[in-house]
């Protein structure tokens, strides 16, 4: 039998899939993979029920026109500049394939990304033939501390081969929300070196302080925005995401991106696209996102306060539904924690690339039920008491 290619042999199970698998196997509370315990809103589910059995055939690869228009209206862009994808993961992969790749001299375009780095960014860049270059966020310890953008390091990492900046704000896994001033500096850097910006904004509606600034509003001419109906509407398994391209091409960029996108899953599921198209304006007008923020702020306070009462250092997020916490260097690693401690967490080392993460530093999801969060705290209390 022939061998798979080295890149296939080198591929690894996603840390999120792995921790969910282990959580199920050991009956652990799953604060690992970021998916909510709550059901999606009724207005979304009803719209889907009305679409299945009616809209069951292919949609255009660029997406159902009604959904492109609904996304455009929500983001303040033209629907002709929007491409619908099978989740944000595919959106990011399509952009990797469209924006950066191998160079004629045998090297790859360099793509700057922030570390801790969301798990798919590095492998997607490599599969596209590009070279990922990570720039570490600074972790200021102590009360009021947190994760900060290191603009000097970002500037220092640009080379003549740099082609794009790929960042997420709110940032997964740290929950950091970058300020307007920081993003203005990022934009200045991108303009100076004529770089694309890929802005992963799947948590754009999940913030606890100042709302995140959309990079496309600062640099429309070079920013591709990635978004996710799964994150917005609590239906991560639906796999409906999007790309908003820079405006002004009369839809040419979106058409070309859709040309790459059709080589993957061809189109996202048609009835689910129709349901999201109906739900986006309802969510916006009905205050759904504000309700979500309020609910998750409460659960974040429950988890963060509970951890702090156990003596754990917590870095409270400005956005996302994750927080990072330092369980202590003596705490069991994530493998032992899920197996014998009854709690699944994502170790920050899973997001490390060029800069080692301190042992005991974990990402915990609080998009889980209050009962699950309370149970996780009880179990963590027992685990930490034993260290
Ligand atoms: N975005 C989710 C997280 O960070 C997981 C994404 C996935 O598992 N594909 O947990």
Short mmCIF file of C-alpha atoms and ligand atoms in Angstrom, two decimals:
data_model
loop_
_atom_site.label_atom_id
_atom_site.label_comp_id
_atom_site.label_asym_id
_atom_site.label_seq_id
_atom_site.Cartn_x
_atom_site.Cartn_y
_atom_site.Cartn_z
CA UNK A 1 0.00 0.00 0.00
CA UNK A 2 1.41 3.47 -0.80
CA UNK A 3 2.01 5.95 2.02
CA UNK A 4 0.02 9.07 2.71
CA UNK A 5 1.91 12.30 2.10
CA UNK A 6 4.11 13.55 4.97
CA UNK A 7 1.69 16.43 5.59
CA UNK A 8 -1.14 13.99 6.18
CA UNK A 9 1.01 11.77 8.37
CA UNK A 10 2.06 14.83 10.38
CA UNK A 11 -1.51 16.00 10.97
CA UNK A 12 -2.80 15.76 14.51
CA UNK A 13 -6.22 15.45 16.07
CA UNK A 14 -7.59 18.90 16.92
CA UNK A 15 -7.08 19.73 20.60
CA UNK A 16 -10.78 20.62 20.80
CA UNK A 17 -11.95 17.32 19.33
CA UNK A 18 -9.50 15.46 21.57
CA UNK A 19 -10.61 17.11 24.79
CA UNK A 20 -14.30 16.61 23.92
CA UNK A 21 -13.61 12.94 23.19
CA UNK A 22 -11.77 12.49 26.50
CA UNK A 23 -14.44 14.44 28.42
CA UNK A 24 -17.09 12.05 27.08
CA UNK A 25 -14.94 9.01 27.83
CA UNK A 26 -14.21 9.98 31.45
CA UNK A 27 -17.52 11.72 32.24
CA UNK A 28 -15.71 15.04 32.78
CA UNK A 29 -17.33 18.48 32.74
CA UNK A 30 -16.34 19.88 29.35
CA UNK A 31 -14.92 23.37 29.78
CA UNK A 32 -12.63 22.62 26.84
CA UNK A 33 -14.16 22.97 23.39
CA UNK A 34 -16.08 26.22 22.93
CA UNK A 35 -19.67 25.25 22.24
CA UNK A 36 -22.63 26.32 24.35
CA UNK A 37 -24.74 24.05 26.56
CA UNK A 38 -27.86 26.07 25.78
CA UNK A 39 -30.05 25.41 22.74
CA UNK A 40 -30.00 27.91 19.89
CA UNK A 41 -32.78 30.55 20.00
CA UNK A 42 -36.28 29.42 19.01
CA UNK A 43 -36.46 31.95 16.15
CA UNK A 44 -33.47 30.23 14.50
CA UNK A 45 -34.81 26.70 15.01
CA UNK A 46 -38.25 27.63 13.69
CA UNK A 47 -36.73 29.17 10.58
CA UNK A 48 -34.74 25.97 9.98
CA UNK A 49 -37.84 23.79 10.37
CA UNK A 50 -39.55 25.91 7.76
CA UNK A 51 -36.64 25.53 5.33
CA UNK A 52 -35.89 21.79 5.52
CA UNK A 53 -38.12 20.03 2.99
CA UNK A 54 -38.44 23.21 0.97
CA UNK A 55 -34.87 24.35 0.24
CA UNK A 56 -32.95 21.10 0.01
CA UNK A 57 -30.76 21.50 -3.07
CA UNK A 58 -27.47 23.25 -3.71
CA UNK A 59 -27.02 26.94 -3.03
CA UNK A 60 -24.57 28.99 -5.14
CA UNK A 61 -20.99 28.56 -3.83
CA UNK A 62 -20.94 32.23 -2.82
CA UNK A 63 -24.05 31.63 -0.68
CA UNK A 64 -27.82 32.13 -0.86
CA UNK A 65 -28.42 35.71 -2.05
CA UNK A 66 -30.78 36.32 0.91
CA UNK A 67 -28.07 35.31 3.37
CA UNK A 68 -25.34 37.37 1.68
CA UNK A 69 -27.66 40.37 1.88
CA UNK A 70 -28.54 39.68 5.53
CA UNK A 71 -24.85 39.41 6.48
CA UNK A 72 -24.09 42.55 4.46
CA UNK A 73 -26.87 44.47 6.20
CA UNK A 74 -25.68 43.26 9.61
CA UNK A 75 -22.04 44.20 9.02
CA UNK A 76 -22.69 47.38 7.06
CA UNK A 77 -21.21 46.05 3.82
CA UNK A 78 -22.63 45.16 0.39
CA UNK A 79 -24.00 41.60 0.10
CA UNK A 80 -22.14 41.31 -3.22
CA UNK A 81 -18.87 41.42 -1.24
CA UNK A 82 -19.87 38.53 1.05
CA UNK A 83 -19.07 34.82 0.59
CA UNK A 84 -20.85 32.22 2.73
CA UNK A 85 -18.69 29.33 3.93
CA UNK A 86 -19.06 26.08 5.83
CA UNK A 87 -18.13 27.61 9.15
CA UNK A 88 -15.41 30.13 9.96
CA UNK A 89 -12.80 27.36 9.80
CA UNK A 90 -13.46 26.95 6.09
CA UNK A 91 -13.53 30.73 5.65
CA UNK A 92 -10.03 30.93 7.12
CA UNK A 93 -8.82 28.08 4.93
CA UNK A 94 -10.27 29.63 1.78
CA UNK A 95 -8.56 32.92 2.63
CA UNK A 96 -5.26 31.12 3.25
CA UNK A 97 -5.54 29.50 -0.19
CA UNK A 98 -6.52 32.80 -1.82
CA UNK A 99 -4.15 35.29 -0.18
CA UNK A 100 -0.80 33.64 0.50
CA UNK A 101 1.22 30.71 -0.72
CA UNK A 102 4.51 29.52 -2.17
CA UNK A 103 6.91 32.05 -3.68
CA UNK A 104 8.88 31.61 -6.86
CA UNK A 105 12.15 31.40 -4.94
CA UNK A 106 10.95 28.20 -3.25
CA UNK A 107 10.09 29.85 0.06
CA UNK A 108 6.62 30.80 1.25
CA UNK A 109 4.86 34.10 1.83
CA UNK A 110 5.08 34.94 5.51
CA UNK A 111 1.89 35.39 7.48
CA UNK A 112 2.03 37.15 10.83
CA UNK A 113 -0.25 35.81 13.55
CA UNK A 114 -0.53 36.27 17.30
CA UNK A 115 0.57 33.68 19.81
CA UNK A 116 -1.09 32.00 21.73
CA UNK A 117 -2.34 31.10 18.25
CA UNK A 118 -5.77 29.61 17.45
CA UNK A 119 -5.17 26.02 16.45
CA UNK A 120 -5.96 26.06 12.70
CA UNK A 121 -4.02 29.19 11.71
CA UNK A 122 -0.57 27.57 11.53
CA UNK A 123 -1.51 24.32 9.74
CA UNK A 124 -3.77 26.14 7.27
CA UNK A 125 -0.95 28.54 6.34
CA UNK A 126 1.44 25.61 5.89
CA UNK A 127 -1.05 23.63 3.77
CA UNK A 128 -1.38 26.75 1.59
CA UNK A 129 2.41 26.72 1.11
CA UNK A 130 2.99 29.84 3.20
CA UNK A 131 5.18 30.32 6.27
CA UNK A 132 3.44 31.16 9.56
CA UNK A 133 5.32 33.61 11.80
CA UNK A 134 3.93 34.08 15.29
CA UNK A 135 4.34 37.13 17.50
CA UNK A 136 3.77 36.56 21.22
CA UNK A 137 1.22 38.51 23.21
CA UNK A 138 2.59 39.76 26.55
CA UNK A 139 1.00 38.36 29.69
CA UNK A 140 1.10 40.96 32.44
CA UNK A 141 0.64 39.02 35.69
CA UNK A 142 -1.05 40.31 38.82
CA UNK A 143 -4.37 42.01 39.51
CA UNK A 144 -5.68 43.91 36.51
CA UNK A 145 -3.11 42.09 34.38
CA UNK A 146 -3.85 40.33 31.17
CA UNK A 147 -2.82 39.70 27.61
CA UNK A 148 -1.47 42.64 25.61
CA UNK A 149 -0.52 43.18 22.01
CA UNK A 150 3.23 43.75 21.60
CA UNK A 151 3.26 46.25 18.76
CA UNK A 152 7.05 46.54 18.78
CA UNK A 153 7.41 42.79 18.32
CA UNK A 154 4.79 42.80 15.57
CA UNK A 155 6.60 45.58 13.73
CA UNK A 156 9.92 43.76 14.20
CA UNK A 157 8.54 40.57 12.68
CA UNK A 158 7.72 42.12 9.29
CA UNK A 159 10.12 41.12 6.49
CA UNK A 160 10.06 41.70 2.72
CA UNK A 161 8.30 38.33 2.45
CA UNK A 162 5.41 39.24 4.78
CA UNK A 163 2.17 39.16 2.86
CA UNK A 164 -0.61 39.19 5.46
CA UNK A 165 -1.56 39.76 9.07
CA UNK A 166 -4.00 37.23 10.51
CA UNK A 167 -5.53 38.19 13.81
CA UNK A 168 -8.58 37.55 15.92
CA UNK A 169 -10.29 40.17 18.05
CA UNK A 170 -11.81 39.27 20.46
CA UNK A 171 -8.81 36.95 20.65
CA UNK A 172 -9.21 33.20 21.11
CA UNK A 173 -7.76 31.66 23.34
CA UNK A 174 -6.97 34.63 25.61
CA UNK A 175 -10.22 36.65 25.42
CA UNK A 176 -8.23 39.86 24.82
CA UNK A 177 -10.05 42.63 22.94
CA UNK A 178 -7.58 44.93 21.21
CA UNK A 179 -8.14 48.66 21.54
CA UNK A 180 -8.85 51.04 18.70
CA UNK A 181 -5.42 52.64 19.25
CA UNK A 182 -3.69 49.24 19.00
CA UNK A 183 -5.61 48.31 15.86
CA UNK A 184 -4.82 51.68 14.29
CA UNK A 185 -1.14 50.83 14.72
CA UNK A 186 -1.73 47.42 13.17
CA UNK A 187 -3.40 49.11 10.22
CA UNK A 188 -0.55 51.61 9.87
CA UNK A 189 1.88 48.68 9.71
CA UNK A 190 -0.26 46.88 7.12
CA UNK A 191 -0.44 50.02 4.98
CA UNK A 192 3.28 50.71 5.26
CA UNK A 193 4.11 47.22 3.96
CA UNK A 194 1.02 46.72 1.79
CA UNK A 195 -0.22 43.64 3.67
CA UNK A 196 -3.60 41.95 3.59
CA UNK A 197 -5.44 41.82 6.91
CA UNK A 198 -7.48 38.74 7.77
CA UNK A 199 -9.60 39.62 10.78
CA UNK A 200 -11.26 36.69 12.50
CA UNK A 201 -14.18 38.30 14.35
CA UNK A 202 -16.32 35.29 15.20
CA UNK A 203 -16.81 36.65 18.76
CA UNK A 204 -17.75 40.13 17.55
CA UNK A 205 -20.96 40.14 19.62
CA UNK A 206 -19.46 38.54 22.74
CA UNK A 207 -17.75 41.22 24.79
CA UNK A 208 -17.92 42.39 28.39
CA UNK A 209 -16.48 45.89 28.25
CA UNK A 210 -15.82 48.15 25.28
CA UNK A 211 -17.20 46.63 22.05
CA UNK A 212 -14.48 45.29 19.74
CA UNK A 213 -13.51 47.52 16.82
CA UNK A 214 -13.99 45.83 13.43
CA UNK A 215 -10.76 46.12 11.47
CA UNK A 216 -12.69 46.60 8.21
CA UNK A 217 -13.88 49.96 9.54
CA UNK A 218 -10.25 51.09 9.92
CA UNK A 219 -8.79 49.54 6.76
CA UNK A 220 -11.62 48.65 4.38
CA UNK A 221 -9.30 48.48 1.39
CA UNK A 222 -7.31 45.46 2.68
CA UNK A 223 -9.40 43.69 5.32
CA UNK A 224 -11.22 40.40 4.97
CA UNK A 225 -13.59 39.83 7.90
CA UNK A 226 -14.41 36.29 9.00
CA UNK A 227 -17.66 35.69 10.90
CA UNK A 228 -19.69 32.80 12.23
CA UNK A 229 -23.40 32.13 12.57
CA UNK A 230 -22.50 29.22 14.85
CA UNK A 231 -20.91 31.57 17.39
CA UNK A 232 -23.45 34.37 16.96
CA UNK A 233 -26.52 32.12 17.22
CA UNK A 234 -25.30 29.30 19.46
CA UNK A 235 -25.35 26.61 16.76
CA UNK A 236 -21.69 25.68 16.24
CA UNK A 237 -22.57 22.43 14.47
CA UNK A 238 -24.47 24.15 11.68
CA UNK A 239 -21.28 25.20 9.92
CA UNK A 240 -22.43 28.48 8.47
CA UNK A 241 -19.74 31.16 8.39
CA UNK A 242 -18.78 34.04 6.16
CA UNK A 243 -16.13 36.23 4.62
CA UNK A 244 -16.71 39.93 3.98
CA UNK A 245 -14.27 41.08 1.31
CA UNK A 246 -12.88 44.60 0.88
CA UNK A 247 -15.50 46.77 -0.84
CA UNK A 248 -15.30 48.48 -4.18
CA UNK A 249 -14.52 45.60 -6.54
CA UNK A 250 -18.16 45.25 -7.64
CA UNK A 251 -18.19 41.72 -6.25
CA UNK A 252 -15.10 40.60 -8.23
CA UNK A 253 -13.10 39.64 -5.10
CA UNK A 254 -16.06 37.71 -3.65
CA UNK A 255 -16.53 35.88 -6.96
CA UNK A 256 -12.87 34.84 -7.05
CA UNK A 257 -12.89 33.77 -3.39
CA UNK A 258 -16.07 31.77 -4.07
CA UNK A 259 -14.20 30.10 -6.93
CA UNK A 260 -11.69 28.72 -4.41
CA UNK A 261 -14.43 28.01 -1.88
CA UNK A 262 -16.40 25.82 -4.31
CA UNK A 263 -13.46 23.38 -4.44
CA UNK A 264 -14.09 22.51 -0.80
CA UNK A 265 -17.64 21.80 0.32
CA UNK A 266 -19.15 23.60 -2.74
CA UNK A 267 -21.77 25.32 -0.58
CA UNK A 268 -22.91 25.47 3.02
CA UNK A 269 -26.15 23.56 3.79
CA UNK A 270 -28.94 25.42 1.97
CA UNK A 271 -31.77 25.19 4.54
CA UNK A 272 -29.45 26.30 7.33
CA UNK A 273 -28.32 29.27 5.23
CA UNK A 274 -31.97 30.23 4.76
CA UNK A 275 -32.60 29.94 8.51
CA UNK A 276 -29.58 32.12 9.34
CA UNK A 277 -30.72 34.68 6.75
CA UNK A 278 -34.08 34.92 8.54
CA UNK A 279 -32.52 34.92 12.02
CA UNK A 280 -29.78 37.56 11.68
CA UNK A 281 -32.13 40.58 11.50
CA UNK A 282 -34.33 39.13 14.27
CA UNK A 283 -31.30 38.64 16.54
CA UNK A 284 -30.16 42.22 15.89
CA UNK A 285 -33.57 43.88 16.33
CA UNK A 286 -34.66 41.74 19.28
CA UNK A 287 -31.65 42.35 21.52
CA UNK A 288 -30.53 38.71 21.34
CA UNK A 289 -26.81 39.57 21.48
CA UNK A 290 -27.23 41.91 24.44
CA UNK A 291 -29.04 39.11 26.29
CA UNK A 292 -26.24 36.68 25.44
CA UNK A 293 -23.61 39.09 26.72
CA UNK A 294 -25.49 39.60 29.95
CA UNK A 295 -25.92 35.87 30.50
CA UNK A 296 -22.28 35.07 29.73
CA UNK A 297 -21.00 37.93 31.86
CA UNK A 298 -22.82 36.25 34.76
CA UNK A 299 -21.34 32.85 34.01
CA UNK A 300 -17.89 34.36 33.57
CA UNK A 301 -18.19 35.99 37.00
CA UNK A 302 -19.30 32.65 38.47
CA UNK A 303 -16.31 30.79 37.02
CA UNK A 304 -13.74 33.54 37.58
CA UNK A 305 -14.94 34.30 41.12
CA UNK A 306 -15.02 30.60 41.99
CA UNK A 307 -11.49 30.08 40.70
CA UNK A 308 -10.19 33.14 42.52
CA UNK A 309 -11.73 31.83 45.75
CA UNK A 310 -9.58 28.73 45.21
CA UNK A 311 -6.48 30.91 44.96
CA UNK A 312 -6.21 30.57 41.18
CA UNK A 313 -4.93 33.56 39.15
CA UNK A 314 -7.57 34.42 36.53
CA UNK A 315 -7.12 36.67 33.51
CA UNK A 316 -10.63 37.95 32.90
CA UNK A 317 -11.48 38.28 29.22
CA UNK A 318 -12.78 41.37 27.44
CA UNK A 319 -14.61 39.12 25.00
CA UNK A 320 -15.20 35.52 23.77
CA UNK A 321 -16.61 32.85 26.09
CA UNK A 322 -13.21 31.79 27.40
CA UNK A 323 -11.00 32.86 30.25
CA UNK A 324 -7.41 31.91 30.94
CA UNK A 325 -6.37 30.84 34.42
CA UNK A 326 -3.19 29.67 36.06
CA UNK A 327 -3.96 26.52 38.03
CA UNK A 328 -0.40 26.50 39.34
CA UNK A 329 2.73 24.72 38.16
CA UNK A 330 1.96 21.77 40.47
CA UNK A 331 -1.55 21.20 39.07
CA UNK A 332 -2.12 18.04 37.03
CA UNK A 333 -1.71 18.50 33.27
CA UNK A 334 -4.82 18.66 31.06
CA UNK A 335 -4.61 14.92 30.30
CA UNK A 336 -4.64 13.96 33.97
CA UNK A 337 -7.18 16.66 34.80
CA UNK A 338 -9.75 15.25 32.39
CA UNK A 339 -9.02 11.63 33.28
CA UNK A 340 -8.92 11.78 37.06
CA UNK A 341 -9.98 15.32 37.95
CA UNK A 342 -13.26 15.26 36.03
CA UNK A 343 -12.73 18.57 34.22
CA UNK A 344 -11.74 19.13 30.58
CA UNK A 345 -9.64 22.27 29.97
CA UNK A 346 -7.47 23.35 27.05
CA UNK A 347 -3.82 23.80 28.06
CA UNK A 348 -2.31 27.01 26.69
CA UNK A 349 0.59 24.93 25.40
CA UNK A 350 -1.85 23.69 22.71
CA UNK A 351 -1.74 27.25 21.29
CA UNK A 352 2.04 27.60 21.62
CA UNK A 353 4.24 27.70 18.56
CA UNK A 354 7.53 29.52 19.06
CA UNK A 355 7.05 30.60 22.69
CA UNK A 356 6.53 27.99 25.43
CA UNK A 357 3.39 28.43 27.55
CA UNK A 358 3.80 28.24 31.34
CA UNK A 359 2.69 24.87 32.75
CA UNK A 360 -0.64 25.04 34.56
CA UNK A 361 -2.00 27.83 32.35
CA UNK A 362 -5.34 26.73 30.84
CA UNK A 363 -8.25 28.07 28.81
CA UNK A 364 -11.68 27.40 30.34
CA UNK A 365 -14.98 27.88 28.50
CA UNK A 366 -17.89 29.44 30.39
CA UNK A 367 -20.53 28.97 27.66
CA UNK A 368 -21.65 25.99 29.73
CA UNK A 369 -24.57 25.67 32.14
CA UNK A 370 -24.27 27.21 35.59
CA UNK A 371 -24.68 23.70 37.03
CA UNK A 372 -21.71 22.47 34.98
CA UNK A 373 -19.60 25.46 35.98
CA UNK A 374 -20.43 24.84 39.66
CA UNK A 375 -19.58 21.14 39.32
CA UNK A 376 -16.30 21.96 37.59
CA UNK A 377 -15.39 24.33 40.43
CA UNK A 378 -16.15 21.64 43.02
CA UNK A 379 -13.93 19.18 41.18
CA UNK A 380 -11.14 21.69 40.68
CA UNK A 381 -11.27 22.51 44.37
CA UNK A 382 -10.66 18.83 45.19
CA UNK A 383 -7.88 18.55 42.59
CA UNK A 384 -6.08 21.67 43.79
CA UNK A 385 -6.43 20.71 47.45
CA UNK A 386 -4.52 17.54 46.62
CA UNK A 387 -1.56 19.28 44.96
N1 LIG B 1 -13.66 27.79 18.32
C1 LIG B 1 -13.83 26.68 19.21
C2 LIG B 1 -12.92 26.78 20.40
O1 LIG B 1 -12.03 27.59 20.41
C3 LIG B 1 -13.56 25.34 18.60
C4 LIG B 1 -13.49 25.24 17.15
C5 LIG B 1 -13.50 23.81 16.72
O2 LIG B 1 -13.47 22.88 17.52
N2 LIG B 1 -13.49 23.65 15.45
O3 LIG B 1 -13.08 26.02 21.32
#
